[in-house]
Coordinates of C-alpha atoms and ligand atoms in Angstrom, one line a residue:
Chain A
M1 CA 32.8 -90.9 43.3
S2 CA 36.3 -92.2 42.9
E3 CA 37.8 -93.0 39.6
R4 CA 37.8 -96.7 40.1
E5 CA 34.1 -96.7 41.2
A6 CA 33.3 -95.0 37.8
T7 CA 35.2 -97.6 36.1
L8 CA 33.0 -100.6 37.0
L9 CA 30.0 -98.8 36.1
N10 CA 31.5 -97.7 32.8
R11 CA 32.8 -101.0 31.8
F12 CA 29.6 -102.7 32.7
T13 CA 27.6 -99.9 30.8
R14 CA 29.9 -100.4 27.8
I15 CA 29.1 -104.0 27.7
K16 CA 25.4 -103.4 28.0
R17 CA 25.5 -100.7 25.3
R18 CA 27.3 -103.2 23.0
R19 CA 24.6 -105.6 23.7
V20 CA 21.8 -103.1 22.9
H21 CA 23.6 -102.2 19.7
L22 CA 23.5 -106.0 18.8
A23 CA 19.8 -106.0 19.6
F24 CA 19.2 -103.2 17.1
A25 CA 21.3 -104.9 14.5
L26 CA 19.2 -108.1 15.0
A27 CA 16.0 -106.2 14.6
L28 CA 17.2 -104.6 11.4
G29 CA 18.3 -108.0 10.2
L30 CA 15.0 -109.3 11.0
I31 CA 13.3 -106.6 8.9
A32 CA 15.6 -107.5 6.0
V33 CA 15.0 -111.2 6.2
F34 CA 11.2 -110.5 6.5
L35 CA 11.3 -108.5 3.3
L36 CA 13.3 -111.2 1.6
D37 CA 10.8 -113.7 2.8
L38 CA 8.0 -111.7 1.3
S39 CA 9.7 -111.4 -2.0
A40 CA 10.2 -115.1 -2.4
G41 CA 7.6 -117.4 -4.0
P42 CA 6.4 -118.8 -7.3
A43 CA 4.8 -115.5 -8.5
A44 CA 7.3 -112.8 -9.8
L45 CA 7.0 -110.1 -7.4
G46 CA 10.2 -108.3 -6.8
L47 CA 11.5 -106.5 -3.7
G48 CA 10.5 -103.2 -5.1
D49 CA 7.0 -104.3 -5.8
I50 CA 6.8 -105.7 -2.3
V51 CA 7.8 -102.6 -0.5
R52 CA 5.6 -100.4 -2.8
G53 CA 2.7 -102.7 -2.2
L54 CA 3.2 -102.7 1.5
F55 CA 2.9 -98.9 1.7
D56 CA 0.5 -98.3 -1.1
P57 CA -1.6 -101.5 -1.9
G58 CA -3.5 -99.6 -4.6
S59 CA -0.4 -99.4 -6.8
L60 CA -0.3 -103.1 -7.3
E61 CA -2.5 -105.0 -9.8
L62 CA -5.2 -106.9 -8.2
R63 CA -3.6 -110.2 -8.6
D64 CA -0.3 -109.1 -7.2
R65 CA -2.1 -107.4 -4.3
I66 CA -4.0 -110.6 -3.4
I67 CA -0.7 -112.6 -3.5
L68 CA 1.0 -110.0 -1.3
W69 CA -1.7 -109.4 1.1
D70 CA -3.6 -112.6 1.4
V71 CA -0.9 -115.2 0.7
R72 CA 2.6 -113.9 1.5
L73 CA 2.0 -111.5 4.2
P74 CA 0.1 -114.0 6.5
D75 CA 2.8 -116.7 5.8
A76 CA 5.6 -114.3 6.5
L77 CA 4.0 -112.8 9.6
I78 CA 3.1 -116.1 11.1
A79 CA 6.8 -117.1 10.7
L80 CA 7.8 -114.1 12.8
A81 CA 5.0 -114.7 15.4
V82 CA 5.7 -118.4 15.8
G83 CA 9.4 -118.0 15.8
A84 CA 9.2 -115.3 18.5
A85 CA 6.8 -117.4 20.6
L86 CA 9.0 -120.4 20.4
G87 CA 12.2 -118.4 21.0
L88 CA 10.6 -116.8 24.0
A89 CA 9.2 -120.1 25.4
G90 CA 12.6 -121.7 24.9
V91 CA 14.7 -119.3 26.7
E92 CA 12.5 -119.2 29.7
T93 CA 12.2 -123.0 29.9
Q94 CA 15.9 -123.4 29.6
T95 CA 16.5 -121.0 32.4
I96 CA 13.8 -122.2 34.8
L97 CA 14.9 -125.9 34.3
D98 CA 18.6 -125.0 34.3
N99 CA 19.0 -127.1 31.3
P100 CA 20.3 -125.9 27.9
L101 CA 18.7 -128.8 26.1
A102 CA 15.2 -128.0 27.4
S103 CA 12.4 -126.5 25.3
P104 CA 8.7 -126.5 25.7
F105 CA 8.8 -129.5 23.2
T106 CA 10.8 -131.5 25.6
L107 CA 8.0 -131.1 28.1
G108 CA 5.6 -132.7 25.5
V109 CA 3.7 -129.7 24.2
S110 CA 4.5 -130.4 20.6
S111 CA 4.0 -134.2 20.8
A112 CA 0.5 -133.5 22.4
A113 CA -0.2 -131.1 19.6
V114 CA 0.6 -133.8 17.1
L115 CA -1.5 -136.2 19.0
G116 CA -4.4 -133.7 18.8
A117 CA -3.9 -133.1 15.1
S118 CA -3.9 -136.8 14.5
V119 CA -7.2 -137.2 16.3
A120 CA -8.7 -134.4 14.2
I121 CA -7.3 -135.9 10.9
V122 CA -8.1 -139.6 11.6
L123 CA -11.5 -139.3 13.4
A124 CA -12.6 -136.1 11.8
P125 CA -14.9 -135.2 14.7
S126 CA -17.2 -132.3 14.6
I127 CA -17.4 -130.1 17.4
P128 CA -20.4 -127.6 17.8
A129 CA -19.6 -124.0 17.2
V130 CA -16.2 -124.8 15.7
P131 CA -16.1 -124.7 11.9
D132 CA -14.6 -127.8 10.1
H133 CA -11.3 -126.1 9.1
A134 CA -10.7 -124.9 12.6
I135 CA -11.1 -128.4 14.2
L136 CA -7.5 -129.5 13.6
P137 CA -5.9 -126.4 15.2
A138 CA -8.5 -126.4 17.9
L139 CA -7.7 -130.0 18.9
A140 CA -3.9 -129.5 18.5
L141 CA -4.3 -126.4 20.8
L142 CA -6.4 -128.2 23.2
F143 CA -4.1 -131.3 23.5
A144 CA -1.0 -129.0 23.8
L145 CA -2.6 -127.0 26.6
A146 CA -3.8 -130.1 28.3
S147 CA -0.2 -131.5 28.2
G148 CA 1.0 -128.2 29.7
G149 CA -1.7 -128.6 32.4
F150 CA -0.3 -132.0 33.3
V151 CA 3.3 -130.7 33.5
L152 CA 2.1 -127.8 35.8
L153 CA 0.3 -130.4 38.0
V154 CA 3.6 -132.3 38.3
V155 CA 5.4 -129.1 39.1
R156 CA 2.9 -128.5 41.9
V157 CA 3.0 -132.0 43.3
S158 CA 6.7 -132.3 43.1
E159 CA 7.1 -128.8 44.8
G160 CA 9.0 -127.5 41.8
S161 CA 11.6 -130.3 41.4
R162 CA 13.5 -129.8 38.2
E163 CA 14.3 -133.5 37.5
T164 CA 10.7 -134.6 38.1
V165 CA 9.4 -132.1 35.7
V166 CA 12.0 -133.1 33.0
L167 CA 11.3 -136.8 33.5
F168 CA 7.6 -136.3 33.3
G169 CA 8.0 -134.3 30.1
I170 CA 9.9 -137.0 28.5
A171 CA 7.4 -139.6 29.6
L172 CA 4.7 -137.4 28.2
V173 CA 6.6 -137.2 24.8
F174 CA 6.8 -141.1 24.7
L175 CA 3.2 -141.5 25.5
C176 CA 1.9 -139.0 22.9
N177 CA 4.2 -140.4 20.3
A178 CA 2.9 -143.9 21.0
L179 CA -0.7 -142.8 20.7
T180 CA -0.1 -141.0 17.5
A181 CA 1.7 -144.2 16.3
G182 CA -1.5 -146.0 17.2
F183 CA -3.5 -143.6 15.0
H184 CA -1.0 -144.2 12.1
M185 CA -1.8 -147.9 12.4
V186 CA -5.5 -147.4 12.0
A187 CA -5.5 -144.5 9.5
E188 CA -5.8 -144.5 5.8
A189 CA -2.6 -143.9 3.9
E190 CA -3.7 -140.4 3.0
A191 CA -4.5 -139.4 6.6
V192 CA -1.1 -140.7 7.7
Q193 CA 0.5 -138.6 5.0
Q194 CA -1.4 -135.6 6.3
I195 CA -0.3 -136.3 9.8
V196 CA 3.3 -136.6 8.8
F197 CA 3.0 -133.3 6.8
W198 CA 1.5 -131.6 9.7
T199 CA 4.2 -132.9 12.1
I200 CA 6.9 -131.5 10.0
G201 CA 5.4 -128.1 10.1
N202 CA 4.6 -125.6 7.3
L203 CA 3.6 -122.0 7.3
T204 CA 1.5 -121.9 4.0
K205 CA -1.8 -122.6 5.7
A206 CA -1.9 -119.5 7.8
G207 CA -4.5 -116.6 7.4
W208 CA -4.9 -113.4 9.0
A209 CA -6.9 -114.7 11.9
E210 CA -4.2 -117.3 12.8
V211 CA -1.6 -114.4 12.5
A212 CA -3.6 -112.3 14.8
M213 CA -4.0 -115.1 17.4
V214 CA -0.3 -116.0 17.6
F215 CA 0.7 -112.4 17.7
A216 CA -1.9 -111.7 20.4
C217 CA -0.5 -114.6 22.4
V218 CA 3.0 -113.4 22.2
A219 CA 1.8 -109.8 23.1
V220 CA -0.1 -110.9 26.1
I221 CA 2.6 -113.0 27.5
L222 CA 5.7 -111.0 26.7
P223 CA 5.1 -108.4 29.4
F224 CA 4.8 -111.0 32.0
S225 CA 8.1 -112.5 30.9
L226 CA 9.7 -109.2 31.0
R227 CA 8.5 -108.6 34.6
H228 CA 10.5 -111.7 35.6
V229 CA 13.8 -110.7 34.0
W230 CA 15.6 -109.9 37.2
L231 CA 14.5 -113.1 38.9
L232 CA 15.4 -115.2 35.9
T233 CA 18.8 -113.6 35.8
L234 CA 19.5 -114.2 39.4
L235 CA 18.3 -117.7 39.1
R236 CA 21.2 -118.4 36.9
G237 CA 23.4 -117.9 40.0
G238 CA 21.9 -121.1 41.3
E239 CA 18.8 -122.2 43.2
A240 CA 20.3 -122.2 46.6
H241 CA 20.9 -118.4 46.4
A242 CA 17.5 -117.7 45.1
R243 CA 15.8 -119.7 47.8
S244 CA 17.9 -118.1 50.4
M245 CA 16.6 -114.7 49.3
G246 CA 13.0 -116.0 50.0
I247 CA 12.2 -116.4 46.3
D248 CA 9.4 -118.9 45.7
I249 CA 11.1 -121.0 43.1
A250 CA 8.1 -123.4 42.7
R251 CA 5.8 -120.4 42.0
L252 CA 8.2 -118.9 39.5
R253 CA 8.7 -122.3 37.8
T254 CA 4.9 -122.7 37.7
M255 CA 4.4 -119.3 36.0
V256 CA 7.2 -119.9 33.5
I257 CA 6.0 -123.3 32.5
L258 CA 2.4 -122.0 32.1
R259 CA 3.7 -119.1 30.0
S260 CA 5.8 -121.3 27.7
S261 CA 3.3 -124.0 27.4
V262 CA 0.6 -121.6 26.2
L263 CA 3.2 -119.9 23.8
A264 CA 4.3 -123.1 22.3
A265 CA 0.7 -124.5 22.1
F266 CA -0.4 -121.4 20.1
A267 CA 2.7 -121.5 18.0
V268 CA 2.3 -125.0 16.9
C269 CA -1.4 -125.3 16.6
F270 CA -1.7 -123.6 13.3
V271 CA 1.6 -124.4 11.6
G272 CA 2.6 -127.8 13.0
A273 CA 5.4 -128.9 15.2
I274 CA 8.2 -126.8 13.9
G275 CA 11.3 -128.1 15.6
F276 CA 14.6 -126.7 16.9
I277 CA 13.5 -123.0 16.9
G278 CA 12.8 -123.3 20.7
L279 CA 16.1 -124.8 21.2
V280 CA 18.3 -122.9 18.9
A281 CA 17.0 -119.3 19.2
P282 CA 17.9 -119.1 23.0
H283 CA 21.4 -120.3 22.3
L284 CA 21.9 -117.8 19.5
A285 CA 20.6 -115.0 21.8
R286 CA 22.9 -116.1 24.6
L287 CA 25.9 -115.8 22.4
M288 CA 24.9 -112.1 21.6
F289 CA 23.3 -111.0 24.9
G290 CA 24.9 -113.2 27.6
E291 CA 22.8 -114.3 30.5
D292 CA 21.3 -110.9 31.5
H293 CA 17.6 -111.8 30.9
R294 CA 16.6 -108.2 30.2
L295 CA 18.1 -108.5 26.8
L296 CA 18.2 -112.3 26.6
V297 CA 14.4 -112.7 26.9
P298 CA 13.4 -110.3 24.1
G299 CA 16.6 -111.3 22.2
A300 CA 15.6 -114.9 22.1
A301 CA 12.2 -113.9 20.8
L302 CA 14.0 -111.8 18.0
C303 CA 16.3 -114.7 17.2
G304 CA 13.4 -117.1 17.0
A305 CA 11.6 -114.8 14.6
L306 CA 14.8 -114.2 12.4
V307 CA 15.5 -118.0 12.2
L308 CA 12.0 -119.1 11.3
S309 CA 11.7 -116.2 8.9
A310 CA 15.0 -117.1 7.2
A311 CA 13.9 -120.8 7.1
S312 CA 10.7 -119.6 5.4
Y313 CA 12.5 -117.7 2.8
L314 CA 14.9 -120.7 2.1
S315 CA 11.9 -123.0 1.9
K316 CA 10.7 -121.1 -1.1
A317 CA 14.0 -119.8 -2.6
L318 CA 16.0 -123.1 -2.3
V319 CA 14.2 -125.0 -5.0
P320 CA 12.4 -122.6 -7.4
G321 CA 8.8 -123.6 -7.9
I322 CA 8.7 -125.8 -4.9
I323 CA 7.9 -125.0 -1.3
I324 CA 9.8 -127.3 1.0
P325 CA 8.0 -127.6 4.3
V326 CA 9.7 -125.3 6.7
G327 CA 10.0 -127.8 9.5
I328 CA 12.4 -129.8 7.4
L329 CA 14.7 -126.7 6.8
T330 CA 14.7 -125.8 10.6
A331 CA 15.7 -129.2 11.5
V332 CA 18.4 -129.5 8.8
V333 CA 19.9 -126.1 9.5
G334 CA 19.0 -126.3 13.2
V335 CA 20.8 -129.4 14.1
P336 CA 24.3 -128.4 12.8
V337 CA 23.9 -125.0 14.4
L338 CA 22.9 -126.5 17.8
L339 CA 25.9 -128.9 17.6
L340 CA 28.2 -126.1 16.8
L341 CA 26.9 -124.0 19.6
L342 CA 27.2 -126.9 22.1
W343 CA 30.6 -127.7 20.9
R344 CA 31.6 -124.1 21.3
A345 CA 30.0 -123.9 24.8
R346 CA 31.9 -127.1 25.9
R347 CA 35.2 -125.8 24.6
R348 CA 34.7 -122.5 26.5
A349 CA 33.7 -124.2 29.7
Chain B
M1 CA 20.3 -103.5 75.8
T2 CA 19.5 -107.2 75.9
G3 CA 19.6 -109.5 73.0
R4 CA 18.8 -108.3 69.4
F5 CA 18.4 -111.9 68.3
S6 CA 17.3 -115.0 69.8
V7 CA 16.1 -118.5 68.7
S8 CA 14.3 -121.0 70.8
N9 CA 12.2 -124.2 70.2
L10 CA 13.3 -124.4 66.6
G11 CA 12.5 -127.4 64.6
A12 CA 12.8 -128.6 61.1
R13 CA 12.0 -131.6 59.0
Y14 CA 12.3 -133.1 55.5
G15 CA 9.3 -135.0 54.9
R16 CA 9.1 -137.4 57.9
A17 CA 12.7 -137.0 58.9
V18 CA 13.1 -134.5 61.7
V19 CA 16.5 -133.0 61.5
L20 CA 16.3 -130.2 64.0
H21 CA 14.9 -130.7 67.6
D22 CA 14.1 -127.9 69.9
V23 CA 17.0 -125.8 68.9
A24 CA 17.8 -122.8 71.1
L25 CA 20.7 -120.5 70.3
P26 CA 22.4 -118.0 72.6
A27 CA 21.0 -114.5 72.3
L28 CA 23.1 -112.1 70.5
R29 CA 23.7 -108.4 71.3
D30 CA 24.5 -105.9 68.6
G31 CA 27.8 -106.5 67.0
E32 CA 28.1 -110.1 68.0
M33 CA 28.9 -113.1 66.0
L34 CA 27.5 -116.5 66.7
G35 CA 29.3 -119.7 65.4
I36 CA 27.4 -122.8 64.7
L37 CA 29.6 -125.9 65.0
G38 CA 28.8 -129.5 64.4
P39 CA 30.0 -132.4 62.3
N40 CA 28.6 -133.1 58.8
A41 CA 24.9 -133.7 58.6
S42 CA 24.4 -132.3 62.2
G43 CA 21.9 -129.9 60.7
K44 CA 23.8 -126.7 60.4
S45 CA 22.7 -125.8 56.8
T46 CA 19.1 -126.8 57.8
L47 CA 19.3 -124.3 60.7
M48 CA 20.4 -121.7 58.2
R49 CA 17.6 -122.4 55.9
R50 CA 15.1 -122.0 58.8
L51 CA 16.8 -118.7 59.7
T52 CA 16.5 -117.4 56.1
G53 CA 12.9 -118.2 56.2
E54 CA 12.9 -120.4 53.1
M55 CA 11.9 -123.5 55.1
P56 CA 8.9 -123.6 57.4
G57 CA 8.8 -125.2 60.8
P58 CA 8.1 -124.7 64.4
G59 CA 10.0 -122.3 66.6
D60 CA 10.5 -118.7 67.7
I61 CA 13.0 -116.5 65.8
L62 CA 13.2 -113.0 67.3
L63 CA 15.0 -110.1 65.6
D64 CA 14.8 -106.7 67.3
G65 CA 11.8 -107.7 69.3
R66 CA 9.7 -109.1 66.5
T67 CA 9.3 -112.6 65.3
Q68 CA 10.1 -113.8 61.8
R69 CA 6.4 -113.8 61.0
E70 CA 5.9 -110.3 62.3
H71 CA 8.6 -109.1 60.2
G72 CA 6.8 -110.5 57.2
R73 CA 8.4 -111.9 54.1
E74 CA 9.5 -108.5 52.7
G75 CA 10.7 -107.2 56.1
W76 CA 12.7 -110.3 56.6
R77 CA 14.1 -110.2 53.2
R78 CA 15.3 -106.5 53.9
A79 CA 16.8 -107.4 57.4
V80 CA 18.4 -110.8 56.7
A81 CA 20.8 -112.0 54.0
A82 CA 22.5 -115.3 53.7
A83 CA 25.4 -116.9 51.9
P84 CA 24.4 -120.4 51.4
Q85 CA 26.9 -123.3 51.5
T86 CA 26.6 -123.9 47.7
P87 CA 28.4 -121.1 46.0
P88 CA 26.8 -119.4 42.9
A89 CA 26.4 -121.8 39.9
P90 CA 29.2 -121.7 37.2
S91 CA 27.0 -120.1 34.5
A92 CA 28.0 -117.6 31.9
L93 CA 26.7 -114.8 34.1
M94 CA 29.1 -112.2 35.3
P95 CA 29.4 -111.5 39.1
T96 CA 28.5 -108.0 38.4
E97 CA 25.3 -109.1 36.6
L98 CA 24.5 -111.4 39.4
M99 CA 24.9 -108.7 42.0
W100 CA 23.0 -106.3 39.9
S101 CA 20.1 -108.5 39.2
T102 CA 19.9 -109.5 43.0
A103 CA 19.8 -106.0 44.0
R104 CA 17.1 -105.1 41.5
A105 CA 15.1 -108.2 42.0
L106 CA 15.0 -107.4 45.7
G107 CA 14.1 -103.9 45.1
L108 CA 17.1 -102.2 46.9
A109 CA 16.5 -98.5 46.7
L110 CA 19.8 -97.4 45.1
S111 CA 20.7 -95.4 42.1
D112 CA 22.7 -97.1 39.4
A113 CA 25.7 -95.1 40.4
E114 CA 25.2 -96.0 44.1
L115 CA 24.7 -99.7 43.4
A116 CA 27.8 -99.8 41.2
A117 CA 29.8 -98.1 43.9
R118 CA 28.5 -100.4 46.5
I119 CA 29.2 -103.5 44.3
E120 CA 32.7 -102.3 43.4
G121 CA 33.5 -101.6 47.1
I122 CA 32.6 -105.1 48.0
F123 CA 34.4 -106.6 45.1
D124 CA 37.5 -104.7 46.1
E125 CA 37.4 -106.0 49.7
L126 CA 36.9 -109.5 48.5
G127 CA 39.6 -109.4 45.8
L128 CA 37.0 -109.9 43.1
G129 CA 37.7 -106.7 41.1
A130 CA 39.6 -108.4 38.4
V131 CA 36.9 -111.0 37.7
A132 CA 33.9 -108.7 38.1
L133 CA 33.0 -109.0 34.4
S134 CA 34.1 -112.6 33.8
P135 CA 31.8 -115.4 33.3
L136 CA 31.1 -117.2 36.7
A137 CA 32.1 -120.5 35.0
T138 CA 35.5 -119.2 34.6
L139 CA 36.1 -118.5 38.3
S140 CA 37.6 -120.9 40.7
G141 CA 35.4 -122.5 43.5
G142 CA 36.9 -120.1 46.0
K143 CA 36.2 -117.0 43.9
R144 CA 32.7 -118.2 43.4
Q145 CA 32.2 -118.7 47.2
L146 CA 33.5 -115.1 47.6
V147 CA 30.9 -114.0 45.1
G148 CA 28.3 -115.8 47.2
L149 CA 29.4 -113.8 50.2
A150 CA 29.4 -110.6 48.1
L151 CA 25.7 -111.3 47.2
A152 CA 24.7 -111.3 50.8
L153 CA 26.8 -108.1 51.6
V154 CA 25.3 -106.1 48.8
R155 CA 22.0 -106.2 50.5
N156 CA 23.7 -104.7 53.7
P157 CA 21.6 -106.8 56.1
T158 CA 21.2 -106.5 59.8
L159 CA 21.5 -110.3 60.3
L160 CA 24.1 -111.8 58.1
L161 CA 24.0 -115.6 57.8
L162 CA 27.0 -117.5 56.5
D163 CA 27.0 -121.3 55.8
E164 CA 30.6 -122.4 55.9
P165 CA 31.7 -119.3 54.2
T166 CA 35.4 -120.3 54.1
S167 CA 35.2 -124.0 53.1
A168 CA 36.6 -123.4 49.6
L169 CA 39.0 -120.7 50.5
D170 CA 42.8 -120.7 50.9
L171 CA 44.4 -119.6 54.1
H172 CA 44.7 -116.0 53.3
W173 CA 41.1 -115.5 52.4
R174 CA 39.8 -117.7 55.2
L175 CA 41.2 -115.2 57.6
A176 CA 40.6 -112.1 55.3
V177 CA 36.8 -112.9 55.1
L178 CA 36.3 -113.4 58.8
D179 CA 38.3 -110.2 59.4
L180 CA 36.1 -108.5 57.1
V181 CA 33.0 -109.7 58.8
R182 CA 34.3 -108.6 62.2
R183 CA 35.3 -105.3 60.8
R184 CA 31.8 -104.8 59.5
L185 CA 30.2 -105.7 62.9
R186 CA 32.6 -103.1 64.6
A187 CA 31.9 -100.4 62.1
Q188 CA 28.2 -100.6 61.7
G189 CA 26.9 -103.1 64.2
G190 CA 24.6 -105.9 63.2
L191 CA 24.7 -109.6 63.8
V192 CA 26.3 -112.6 62.2
V193 CA 25.5 -116.2 62.5
A194 CA 28.0 -118.5 60.8
A195 CA 28.2 -122.2 60.4
L196 CA 31.9 -123.1 60.7
H197 CA 33.9 -126.2 60.1
D198 CA 37.1 -125.0 61.6
L199 CA 37.0 -125.0 65.4
D200 CA 39.9 -122.7 65.9
L201 CA 38.6 -120.1 63.5
A202 CA 35.3 -120.3 65.3
A203 CA 36.9 -119.8 68.7
R204 CA 38.9 -116.9 67.4
Y205 CA 36.2 -114.9 65.6
C206 CA 32.9 -115.8 67.3
D207 CA 31.5 -114.3 70.6
R208 CA 29.2 -117.2 71.1
L209 CA 29.3 -120.8 69.9
A210 CA 26.5 -123.3 69.6
V211 CA 27.3 -127.0 68.9
L212 CA 24.9 -129.1 67.0
H213 CA 24.9 -132.9 67.1
E214 CA 22.2 -134.9 65.3
G215 CA 19.9 -131.9 65.1
R216 CA 20.3 -130.9 68.9
V217 CA 22.3 -128.2 70.5
L218 CA 24.7 -129.9 72.8
A219 CA 26.5 -127.0 74.1
A220 CA 26.1 -123.2 73.8
G221 CA 28.0 -120.2 75.3
C222 CA 31.2 -118.5 75.0
P223 CA 34.0 -120.4 73.2
A224 CA 36.0 -121.2 76.4
E225 CA 32.9 -122.8 78.0
V226 CA 31.9 -124.8 74.9
L227 CA 35.1 -126.2 73.4
T228 CA 36.1 -128.8 76.0
P229 CA 37.8 -132.2 75.5
D230 CA 34.7 -133.8 76.7
L231 CA 32.4 -132.3 74.2
L232 CA 34.9 -132.9 71.3
A233 CA 34.9 -136.5 72.2
R234 CA 31.1 -136.6 72.3
V235 CA 30.4 -134.6 69.1
Y236 CA 33.4 -135.2 66.8
R237 CA 34.6 -138.5 68.4
V238 CA 38.2 -137.3 68.6
E239 CA 40.5 -137.2 71.5
A240 CA 41.7 -133.5 71.7
E241 CA 43.9 -131.2 73.8
V242 CA 42.4 -127.8 74.4
S243 CA 44.8 -124.9 75.5
A244 CA 44.3 -121.2 75.6
D245 CA 45.9 -118.6 73.4
P246 CA 47.4 -115.4 75.0
E247 CA 44.0 -113.8 74.8
G248 CA 42.3 -116.6 76.5
R249 CA 40.6 -118.2 73.6
P250 CA 40.7 -121.9 73.3
V251 CA 42.9 -123.6 70.8
V252 CA 42.0 -127.1 69.9
R253 CA 44.5 -129.8 69.0
A254 CA 42.9 -133.0 67.8
L255 CA 45.1 -136.0 68.7
R256 CA 43.3 -139.2 67.4
A257 CA 40.0 -140.5 66.4
I258 CA 38.1 -142.4 68.9
D259 CA 37.0 -145.9 67.9
P260 CA 36.8 -145.1 64.2
G261 CA 35.1 -148.3 63.3
K262 CA 32.2 -148.0 65.8
G263 CA 29.2 -145.8 65.6
D264 CA 28.2 -143.7 68.5
Ligands
ADP401 N1 16.9 -131.3 51.1 C1 17.0 -132.3 51.9 N2 16.1 -133.4 51.9 C2 16.2 -134.4 52.8 N3 17.1 -134.4 53.8 C3 17.9 -133.5 53.9 C4 18.1 -132.4 53.0 N4 19.1 -131.6 53.3 C5 19.6 -132.2 54.4 N5 19.0 -133.3 54.8 C6 19.3 -134.1 55.9 O1 19.3 -133.3 57.0 C7 20.4 -133.6 57.9 C8 21.0 -132.3 58.2 O2 21.7 -131.9 57.0 P1 22.4 -130.4 56.9 O3 21.6 -129.4 57.5 O4 22.8 -130.2 55.5 O5 23.7 -130.6 57.8 P2 25.2 -129.9 57.8 O6 25.0 -128.6 57.1 O7 25.4 -129.9 59.3 O8 26.1 -130.9 57.2 C9 21.2 -134.6 57.2 O9 20.9 -136.0 57.8 C10 20.8 -134.6 55.8 O10 20.9 -135.8 55.3
MG402 MG1 25.9 -127.8 55.6

């Protein structure tokens, strides 16, 4: 092999290696933020106690053990799982729709979930075989999945047209919001407050079962996403090229939207419509990993987990003694970050 | 050996609009290049999309004795590669990443080192070495068009399809690209079908020409037979002079537009 030939591979490998190092740094950062999140809260449990209690639960007093294992760990873990799910769903949606502002939420998943939650709160229906406390997440999940189903139907009917899908998603958002507003009209003040609280999103209601479900959802879907990383990368070269290679774009689009709808539905049904993670995490990941989806896809999941975990920490640490709903923080922090990223992207283009 | 590649009775439609009618192309022998001529909207790109297999429709496409269907999706993908008219999108992706992901997504059986060597060789020939690791968004339209060609070449196809491969290129690269394509045909055989805008380039580089007009082939054959003042008047609505260069290939000089105000 000539020296020049070695050079391209070397230079390319060097870039890839730097990105892998970044991914490791990101993972380490995630662990640090996760521990920080665990250490924050009304009860005085220091970082040392936390680490000790994680490896040797018996070393903590009963009260501290319960706080750590039954309160803080589920909250902190669901932040990771929801963040990862939203980051993953966001990056795939953005690529498949070739739209940096897209996220599963822009396709209506979260608005539908809010509508489902409103139905549960206002009508308080009882569903056989579903315990009362599970009705709200169940309906939120059902509505979110149903909206994903509608979007998939449109993908099918429009033979995978991007514009149609995005427009339909926007229409779905408006429709769900209008119906939710209808529920506001007829609901008691307390129910409205509950709906609003749920809409903002907060992590403190999660238990181990919820954590397990969201993690399972991510664990089942991630391998399918990873199988598509080459296709998603080459799709960034434009649809015309992908089509000329005989790649079935409509099918790819269907699979991605199916995946991200399910991810987003599971992510929001327990913790509410936490905004901006699905939008910001992919952009952060792109800054670190570029457009090579081999790293971008897992990277966006890591970024989502990191951002939501950090937001969860801040929600407890910012005002001592008060837990700010985490959705407020993701929006307050997410909007400026997003504007900054878009501004940078524009300047570079 | 008779033709390796032939096309007959080919049709295509978008919804209810039929844009290709009974298209037959001159048969190609190994090492030959066919130029598809025709004004805008005559159906050149649609023909290319039929040949890549991305668009369904009636017709017989034969490559090495087997139809497109008999080759199967995978077989066709291995044998045929196209550079579409639209160059790669100006994303943050680097040309090398795009080449790499294309090769891997299509399952080319090459080691990393072999693939890198092939990519580097193609980039060198196309003058893309300096931008191999720059975001596509920072490349000029011409460079991106060259990346599009590189994407087809990296697959080393039997049948290479080029849709207006030189439309965004400057004079040097227009000739250099077509020289490269001819060199490749001479060195390793294969077949090329290229939709071309420039009549003189088509006459100079192609062994066969077919002229599309409103989705039909109006003339087909060797360049000297096809490029006549009569045909240019009919298809392009220009009055033109056709002379021959020292090697006997036609050279077209368009003189004036015929009835610019009136439709055909
Ligand atoms: N995606 C499409 N949908 C509908 N009509 C199309 C589409 N692409 C091309 N056409 C129509 O098909 C005809 C042939 O177009 P095309 O193959 O792009 O011609 P050319 O490449 O020769 O300019 C034109 O009338 C064009 O308007
Ligand atoms: Mg065209």
